[in-house]
Amino acid sequence: MSPKDVAERLQVNKSQITRWRNEDLMPRDGTVNKICEQFGCSFNWLKYGEGEMFQSTEGEGISSEIDPETFGDIQKWLNDQEKEKPGFNNWFKIEFRNRFPEFDKWEKKKEE
C-alpha cells in the first residue's frame, strides 16, 4: 500500500504520511485511533511500541459483531468448497490458524 493509498484511506494529506514516516511529526491520538481502526493494529503498539502488533479478539466477543446468519453462510460456503475441492476444509483451517495465531491460543485454552 502506497503512502497515497494510506492517506486516502485515513482522509489526510499525503505529506502527513511522509512526515510521520520521517518522524518529523507524530500523529495525534485521534489519528492513531483512526489508523488502528483502519488497519487493525493495536494502539499501544503503534503509539508506544509496546504489546502485540494486532489487536486480540480474545474475550471481546467478536461473534457479537457478526450476525448468526453470516456464520451460517460461511459454514455453507465451506461445505460447498469441500464438495468441489476435497481437502479444502483442512487447507482453510491451516490458513486460518496462520492468519489468526490467537485462535490456536483460544482453542488450547478452551480445551483446558
Short mmCIF file of C-alpha atoms in Angstrom, two decimals:
data_model
loop_
_atom_site.label_atom_id
_atom_site.label_comp_id
_atom_site.label_asym_id
_atom_site.label_seq_id
_atom_site.Cartn_x
_atom_site.Cartn_y
_atom_site.Cartn_z
CA MET A 1 0.00 0.00 0.00
CA SER A 2 1.49 3.32 -1.03
CA PRO A 3 1.60 6.46 1.13
CA LYS A 4 -1.01 7.91 -1.22
CA ASP A 5 -3.32 4.93 -0.58
CA VAL A 6 -2.85 5.25 3.18
CA ALA A 7 -3.53 8.99 3.03
CA GLU A 8 -6.73 8.43 1.09
CA ARG A 9 -7.88 5.72 3.48
CA LEU A 10 -7.22 7.95 6.50
CA GLN A 11 -8.50 11.07 4.74
CA VAL A 12 -5.29 13.03 5.36
CA ASN A 13 -2.81 14.76 3.08
CA LYS A 14 -0.05 12.56 1.63
CA SER A 15 2.54 14.95 3.09
CA GLN A 16 1.25 13.98 6.59
CA ILE A 17 2.10 10.35 5.89
CA THR A 18 5.59 11.35 4.74
CA ARG A 19 6.15 13.45 7.87
CA TRP A 20 5.00 10.58 10.10
CA ARG A 21 7.30 8.14 8.29
CA ASN A 22 10.26 10.51 8.63
CA GLU A 23 9.33 11.08 12.30
CA ASP A 24 9.16 14.84 11.70
CA LEU A 25 5.69 14.77 13.22
CA MET A 26 3.81 12.24 15.32
CA PRO A 27 0.09 11.75 14.69
CA ARG A 28 -2.34 12.85 17.39
CA ASP A 29 -4.08 10.21 19.48
CA GLY A 30 -7.31 10.57 17.50
CA THR A 31 -5.41 9.90 14.28
CA VAL A 32 -3.59 6.96 15.86
CA ASN A 33 -7.00 5.53 16.80
CA LYS A 34 -8.17 6.00 13.23
CA ILE A 35 -5.07 4.21 11.91
CA CYS A 36 -5.68 1.36 14.34
CA GLU A 37 -9.31 1.05 13.25
CA GLN A 38 -8.41 1.09 9.57
CA PHE A 39 -5.53 -1.38 9.76
CA GLY A 40 -6.42 -3.48 12.80
CA CYS A 41 -3.29 -2.74 14.77
CA SER A 42 -3.01 -2.10 18.49
CA PHE A 43 -2.91 1.48 19.79
CA ASN A 44 -0.18 0.71 22.33
CA TRP A 45 1.97 -0.99 19.71
CA LEU A 46 1.62 1.85 17.22
CA LYS A 47 1.97 4.72 19.68
CA TYR A 48 4.46 3.30 22.18
CA GLY A 49 5.93 0.19 20.54
CA GLU A 50 4.53 -2.00 23.32
CA GLY A 51 2.50 -5.18 23.24
CA GLU A 52 1.18 -7.11 20.28
CA MET A 53 1.00 -5.51 16.84
CA PHE A 54 -2.51 -6.71 16.13
CA GLN A 55 -5.49 -6.32 18.37
CA SER A 56 -6.55 -9.52 20.04
CA THR A 57 -10.16 -10.51 19.68
CA GLU A 58 -9.90 -12.83 22.67
CA GLY A 59 -12.58 -12.05 25.22
CA GLU A 60 -14.03 -9.25 23.11
CA GLY A 61 -16.98 -11.23 21.85
CA ILE A 62 -16.18 -10.96 18.17
CA SER A 63 -19.19 -13.15 17.43
CA SER A 64 -21.45 -10.34 18.65
CA GLU A 65 -20.18 -8.25 15.73
CA ILE A 66 -21.12 -10.90 13.17
CA ASP A 67 -24.71 -12.00 12.93
CA PRO A 68 -25.52 -15.73 13.15
CA GLU A 69 -26.75 -15.75 9.54
CA THR A 70 -23.25 -14.78 8.38
CA PHE A 71 -21.75 -17.70 10.32
CA GLY A 72 -24.31 -19.97 8.67
CA ASP A 73 -23.37 -18.62 5.25
CA ILE A 74 -19.68 -19.21 5.94
CA GLN A 75 -20.42 -22.80 7.00
CA LYS A 76 -22.47 -23.40 3.83
CA TRP A 77 -19.70 -21.93 1.69
CA LEU A 78 -17.07 -24.12 3.39
CA ASN A 79 -19.24 -27.20 2.83
CA ASP A 80 -19.69 -26.31 -0.86
CA GLN A 81 -15.95 -25.78 -1.25
CA GLU A 82 -15.22 -29.14 0.38
CA LYS A 83 -17.59 -30.89 -2.06
CA GLU A 84 -15.92 -29.21 -5.05
CA LYS A 85 -12.37 -29.47 -3.73
CA PRO A 86 -11.86 -32.32 -1.27
CA GLY A 87 -9.36 -31.28 1.40
CA PHE A 88 -10.41 -27.63 1.24
CA ASN A 89 -11.56 -27.56 4.86
CA ASN A 90 -8.17 -28.79 6.10
CA TRP A 91 -6.42 -26.19 3.94
CA PHE A 92 -8.75 -23.49 5.25
CA LYS A 93 -8.09 -24.42 8.88
CA ILE A 94 -4.34 -24.20 8.31
CA GLU A 95 -4.64 -20.84 6.57
CA PHE A 96 -6.98 -19.53 9.27
CA ARG A 97 -4.55 -20.52 12.02
CA ASN A 98 -1.67 -18.92 10.13
CA ARG A 99 -3.62 -15.68 9.78
CA PHE A 100 -5.01 -15.70 13.33
CA PRO A 101 -2.50 -17.33 15.71
CA GLU A 102 -4.59 -16.16 18.65
CA PHE A 103 -7.20 -18.71 17.55
CA ASP A 104 -4.81 -21.54 18.46
CA LYS A 105 -4.26 -19.94 21.88
CA TRP A 106 -8.01 -19.63 22.37
CA GLU A 107 -8.64 -23.19 21.25
CA LYS A 108 -5.96 -24.60 23.58
CA LYS A 109 -7.34 -22.57 26.48
CA LYS A 110 -10.85 -23.85 25.72
CA GLU A 111 -9.60 -27.46 25.88
CA GLU A 112 -8.09 -26.99 29.37
#
